[in-house]
């Protein structure tokens, strides 16, 4: 052994023994042990200084390297491997890149070579034992240990998997990863550490440089060569005085390590917490991540996460909007997480929604308190009720415009239902509270099954909810009160839209709409300048026009929609650019186009549809990333233009506009998969564009669209076989397929679909859902078809 090697060995031996002592006693003890040997004293004190200031990472690049002699150059070969270059320097040796030189196959490895004479026999035995344990590891995120041994010069070595990559933090920075991507890398790292713990191995020096990421983004945990087996030590703070005790990096090592304690699973948890802190410091770090880091890096081991798995679970909770255990939040925090989980992409509305649902729950509690203890509780109830109502009625429409909010609205329904049920059965509730309850039930019905917006498709529940609203309104005294009249108008209007769009019944729909008009005009007489009351009346008239048209009163419908359109234009002259008026005006233009395109004057419909598109663009609805209501309006406008273009024979232009309608609707479906209204509209557009494609002899494209539409409507009918709108949709889609196959010259599928039209016509008639307009239209259509061969 050379003099420098002997000096290194003595220095390390003394330093190792010092770890048995409290840190404040080590300096004097080391100086005393070195005695008159100045070189040994300086070497030992240098190690102590490195321990305090920089740490002793025995792996590659450790601070101790500057305080021990380099020693002789490495051999040219170790075993079957040829040394290529040194890739890391450590205090106890170095790490080299090597390649297999046996001529049998190519293999590049990393070899960690310990300086000869540095390890006492007991530590050498431990080193060999660790090789055997680590060699059994098989994990995709842990660098493999292939072999180990000792050179003829007495240098222990281990042969490991060669990892070409950057440190965890460097790689994340170069890739400009966001928080979620960084957390995903961290979770992978944790799983590798947890696997080691399950195999009774503690890494004990978890730092960014010991977690490498390859160019392919694969995490590899390295430097298990100095890991130690976990033992059942009743005192985790007890010193061990082993090779493992030398391996830790200040800033990442647990506090107890500086007191001479050995590494255990909880010290690895601490290091992982510091690793998470370093990994996320370059991005905005949410409060919950701060709480996770704080829990993992508690000074007392018993206050940390009890295992790496528990730490990983809490990261997973954060990433999936589950309550984070480290937050120790109360019921308000946990309910807020529930709201967030059910409000995908809610944007700024999430805050209002969370406050709304929370306010409704609080309002319910305070309502009960107010019933039993008037005074302060009553005042507080009224304050919070005011907030709940403001958000429920003012923000409600905004919720429908945000993608992915269907489940969020279901959560809103659940929270509101309790509050509304309490009000509905309270005979002592004030008139104002009863009106609020009625309007609240109407909004619940919208969520459950309204044709006016995205809904859950729960039609029977929606009907029951509407009936609850009607019962409340039936108890109200007949009086000329704006709020009462507006509530009565609203319930009549919703009843009408259900009859019209879901049941397909035009006569009761028309009656309900006339009631809505009457109530609306009485409310407007009390508040003539109220824009909401003005639009209430015009909306009711427009829906009545639609009902008249579907009931085959074409002239009455055209006259009424012309009146509505003119009134909107008058209002816009007084309030140009008013968003609500522009939105409703565009609807009136589309409705005019619809009526005209279904009459003999289809060409007259085109200017109305084009103007509707222009108004929607003025509103900003042509942005494909706009809100859902705007996307829906844009799709409707293109659809209303496509239909008269098809009817006038401009099939190429019709296809262009149908495909625009499909494009905007697909954007809704993609962003809001649970939107039943959008799915239905998409199927309708697909069925109709096929008609123009047939005329252009683009049969393959047409068939793809037609089959997609048929599959959707078939599924809808199977879910709601007794609902008139579902029956009518099947009748219409079979009519489209009949036309399609007739144009393509395929008589057998034409006749099969013609039979389908008759089948669903008879189903509708038997259930009382066939209106006169549809009956006459189907009879004329079937009569015009070429005869089909009789069934065999």
PDB file of N, CA and C in Angstrom, residues 580-617:
ATOM      1  N   UNK A 580     -76.990  40.316 -24.767  1.00  0.00           N
ATOM      2  CA  UNK A 580     -78.192  39.487 -24.682  1.00  0.00           C
ATOM      3  C   UNK A 580     -79.085  39.680 -25.900  1.00  0.00           C
ATOM      4  N   UNK A 581     -79.238  40.919 -26.344  1.00  0.00           N
ATOM      5  CA  UNK A 581     -80.077  41.185 -27.509  1.00  0.00           C
ATOM      6  C   UNK A 581     -79.472  40.582 -28.775  1.00  0.00           C
ATOM      7  N   UNK A 582     -78.157  40.697 -28.936  1.00  0.00           N
ATOM      8  CA  UNK A 582     -77.502  40.108 -30.110  1.00  0.00           C
ATOM      9  C   UNK A 582     -77.695  38.584 -30.130  1.00  0.00           C
ATOM     10  N   UNK A 583     -77.561  37.965 -28.970  1.00  0.00           N
ATOM     11  CA  UNK A 583     -77.727  36.511 -28.888  1.00  0.00           C
ATOM     12  C   UNK A 583     -79.137  36.099 -29.292  1.00  0.00           C
ATOM     13  N   UNK A 584     -80.150  36.800 -28.763  1.00  0.00           N
ATOM     14  CA  UNK A 584     -81.533  36.452 -29.066  1.00  0.00           C
ATOM     15  C   UNK A 584     -81.917  36.834 -30.491  1.00  0.00           C
ATOM     16  N   UNK A 585     -81.329  37.915 -30.991  1.00  0.00           N
ATOM     17  CA  UNK A 585     -81.602  38.346 -32.368  1.00  0.00           C
ATOM     18  C   UNK A 585     -81.091  37.297 -33.351  1.00  0.00           C
ATOM     19  N   UNK A 586     -79.901  36.754 -33.078  1.00  0.00           N
ATOM     20  CA  UNK A 586     -79.359  35.704 -33.948  1.00  0.00           C
ATOM     21  C   UNK A 586     -80.267  34.481 -33.944  1.00  0.00           C
ATOM     22  N   UNK A 587     -80.837  34.146 -32.780  1.00  0.00           N
ATOM     23  CA  UNK A 587     -81.778  33.026 -32.713  1.00  0.00           C
ATOM     24  C   UNK A 587     -83.005  33.292 -33.580  1.00  0.00           C
ATOM     25  N   UNK A 588     -83.510  34.516 -33.511  1.00  0.00           N
ATOM     26  CA  UNK A 588     -84.690  34.864 -34.311  1.00  0.00           C
ATOM     27  C   UNK A 588     -84.392  34.773 -35.800  1.00  0.00           C
ATOM     28  N   UNK A 589     -83.212  35.206 -36.196  1.00  0.00           N
ATOM     29  CA  UNK A 589     -82.816  35.115 -37.614  1.00  0.00           C
ATOM     30  C   UNK A 589     -82.723  33.658 -38.048  1.00  0.00           C
ATOM     31  N   UNK A 590     -82.140  32.816 -37.210  1.00  0.00           N
ATOM     32  CA  UNK A 590     -82.029  31.391 -37.547  1.00  0.00           C
ATOM     33  C   UNK A 590     -83.416  30.753 -37.658  1.00  0.00           C
ATOM     34  N   UNK A 591     -84.301  31.141 -36.740  1.00  0.00           N
ATOM     35  CA  UNK A 591     -85.654  30.589 -36.778  1.00  0.00           C
ATOM     36  C   UNK A 591     -86.381  31.018 -38.041  1.00  0.00           C
ATOM     37  N   UNK A 592     -86.209  32.273 -38.447  1.00  0.00           N
ATOM     38  CA  UNK A 592     -86.804  32.744 -39.707  1.00  0.00           C
ATOM     39  C   UNK A 592     -86.271  31.926 -40.879  1.00  0.00           C
ATOM     40  N   UNK A 593     -84.964  31.679 -40.878  1.00  0.00           N
ATOM     41  CA  UNK A 593     -84.366  30.882 -41.952  1.00  0.00           C
ATOM     42  C   UNK A 593     -84.931  29.472 -41.968  1.00  0.00           C
ATOM     43  N   UNK A 594     -85.128  28.912 -40.781  1.00  0.00           N
ATOM     44  CA  UNK A 594     -85.689  27.559 -40.690  1.00  0.00           C
ATOM     45  C   UNK A 594     -87.082  27.504 -41.309  1.00  0.00           C
ATOM     46  N   UNK A 595     -87.931  28.463 -40.944  1.00  0.00           N
ATOM     47  CA  UNK A 595     -89.307  28.446 -41.446  1.00  0.00           C
ATOM     48  C   UNK A 595     -89.336  28.603 -42.962  1.00  0.00           C
ATOM     49  N   UNK A 596     -88.540  29.533 -43.457  1.00  0.00           N
ATOM     50  CA  UNK A 596     -88.550  29.800 -44.896  1.00  0.00           C
ATOM     51  C   UNK A 596     -87.959  28.649 -45.690  1.00  0.00           C
ATOM     52  N   UNK A 597     -86.939  27.999 -45.129  1.00  0.00           N
ATOM     53  CA  UNK A 597     -86.310  26.893 -45.859  1.00  0.00           C
ATOM     54  C   UNK A 597     -87.221  25.679 -45.944  1.00  0.00           C
ATOM     55  N   UNK A 598     -88.167  25.575 -45.015  1.00  0.00           N
ATOM     56  CA  UNK A 598     -89.099  24.455 -45.033  1.00  0.00           C
ATOM     57  C   UNK A 598     -90.337  24.753 -45.870  1.00  0.00           C
ATOM     58  N   UNK A 599     -90.422  25.994 -46.352  1.00  0.00           N
ATOM     59  CA  UNK A 599     -91.550  26.356 -47.206  1.00  0.00           C
ATOM     60  C   UNK A 599     -91.093  26.351 -48.657  1.00  0.00           C
ATOM     61  N   UNK A 600     -91.956  26.819 -49.521  1.00  0.00           N
ATOM     62  CA  UNK A 600     -91.598  26.857 -50.948  1.00  0.00           C
ATOM     63  C   UNK A 600     -90.606  27.969 -51.253  1.00  0.00           C
ATOM     64  N   UNK A 601     -90.397  28.865 -50.302  1.00  0.00           N
ATOM     65  CA  UNK A 601     -89.501  30.003 -50.532  1.00  0.00           C
ATOM     66  C   UNK A 601     -88.150  29.751 -49.879  1.00  0.00           C
ATOM     67  N   UNK A 602     -87.548  28.581 -50.150  1.00  0.00           N
ATOM     68  CA  UNK A 602     -86.291  28.231 -49.501  1.00  0.00           C
ATOM     69  C   UNK A 602     -85.193  29.241 -49.793  1.00  0.00           C
ATOM     70  N   UNK A 603     -85.169  29.796 -51.004  1.00  0.00           N
ATOM     71  CA  UNK A 603     -84.128  30.766 -51.351  1.00  0.00           C
ATOM     72  C   UNK A 603     -84.209  32.008 -50.468  1.00  0.00           C
ATOM     73  N   UNK A 604     -85.427  32.344 -50.001  1.00  0.00           N
ATOM     74  CA  UNK A 604     -85.586  33.517 -49.138  1.00  0.00           C
ATOM     75  C   UNK A 604     -84.955  33.320 -47.767  1.00  0.00           C
ATOM     76  N   UNK A 605     -84.698  32.069 -47.416  1.00  0.00           N
ATOM     77  CA  UNK A 605     -84.119  31.780 -46.107  1.00  0.00           C
ATOM     78  C   UNK A 605     -82.633  32.116 -46.045  1.00  0.00           C
ATOM     79  N   UNK A 606     -81.968  32.083 -47.195  1.00  0.00           N
ATOM     80  CA  UNK A 606     -80.505  32.224 -47.214  1.00  0.00           C
ATOM     81  C   UNK A 606     -80.034  33.537 -46.603  1.00  0.00           C
ATOM     82  N   UNK A 607     -80.610  34.717 -46.945  1.00  0.00           N
ATOM     83  CA  UNK A 607     -80.133  35.975 -46.350  1.00  0.00           C
ATOM     84  C   UNK A 607     -80.297  36.010 -44.830  1.00  0.00           C
ATOM     85  N   UNK A 608     -81.369  35.398 -44.301  1.00  0.00           N
ATOM     86  CA  UNK A 608     -81.560  35.378 -42.853  1.00  0.00           C
ATOM     87  C   UNK A 608     -80.459  34.548 -42.175  1.00  0.00           C
ATOM     88  N   UNK A 609     -80.140  33.405 -42.761  1.00  0.00           N
ATOM     89  CA  UNK A 609     -79.099  32.554 -42.183  1.00  0.00           C
ATOM     90  C   UNK A 609     -77.734  33.235 -42.275  1.00  0.00           C
ATOM     91  N   UNK A 610     -77.460  33.868 -43.400  1.00  0.00           N
ATOM     92  CA  UNK A 610     -76.182  34.572 -43.550  1.00  0.00           C
ATOM     93  C   UNK A 610     -76.061  35.710 -42.539  1.00  0.00           C
ATOM     94  N   UNK A 611     -77.173  36.407 -42.289  1.00  0.00           N
ATOM     95  CA  UNK A 611     -77.151  37.490 -41.306  1.00  0.00           C
ATOM     96  C   UNK A 611     -76.948  36.933 -39.900  1.00  0.00           C
ATOM     97  N   UNK A 612     -77.545  35.772 -39.626  1.00  0.00           N
ATOM     98  CA  UNK A 612     -77.346  35.144 -38.314  1.00  0.00           C
ATOM     99  C   UNK A 612     -75.869  34.812 -38.094  1.00  0.00           C
ATOM    100  N   UNK A 613     -75.213  34.310 -39.140  1.00  0.00           N
ATOM    101  CA  UNK A 613     -73.780  34.011 -39.039  1.00  0.00           C
ATOM    102  C   UNK A 613     -72.995  35.284 -38.772  1.00  0.00           C
ATOM    103  N   UNK A 614     -73.357  36.371 -39.464  1.00  0.00           N
ATOM    104  CA  UNK A 614     -72.660  37.651 -39.263  1.00  0.00           C
ATOM    105  C   UNK A 614     -72.832  38.153 -37.832  1.00  0.00           C
ATOM    106  N   UNK A 615     -74.033  38.019 -37.279  1.00  0.00           N
ATOM    107  CA  UNK A 615     -74.279  38.457 -35.900  1.00  0.00           C
ATOM    108  C   UNK A 615     -73.472  37.602 -34.921  1.00  0.00           C
ATOM    109  N   UNK A 616     -73.423  36.299 -35.173  1.00  0.00           N
ATOM    110  CA  UNK A 616     -72.650  35.426 -34.295  1.00  0.00           C
ATOM    111  C   UNK A 616     -71.168  35.779 -34.347  1.00  0.00           C
ATOM    112  N   UNK A 617     -70.666  36.099 -35.519  1.00  0.00           N
ATOM    113  CA  UNK A 617     -69.259  36.506 -35.617  1.00  0.00           C
ATOM    114  C   UNK A 617     -69.032  37.822 -34.872  1.00  0.00           C
TER     115      UNK A 617
END
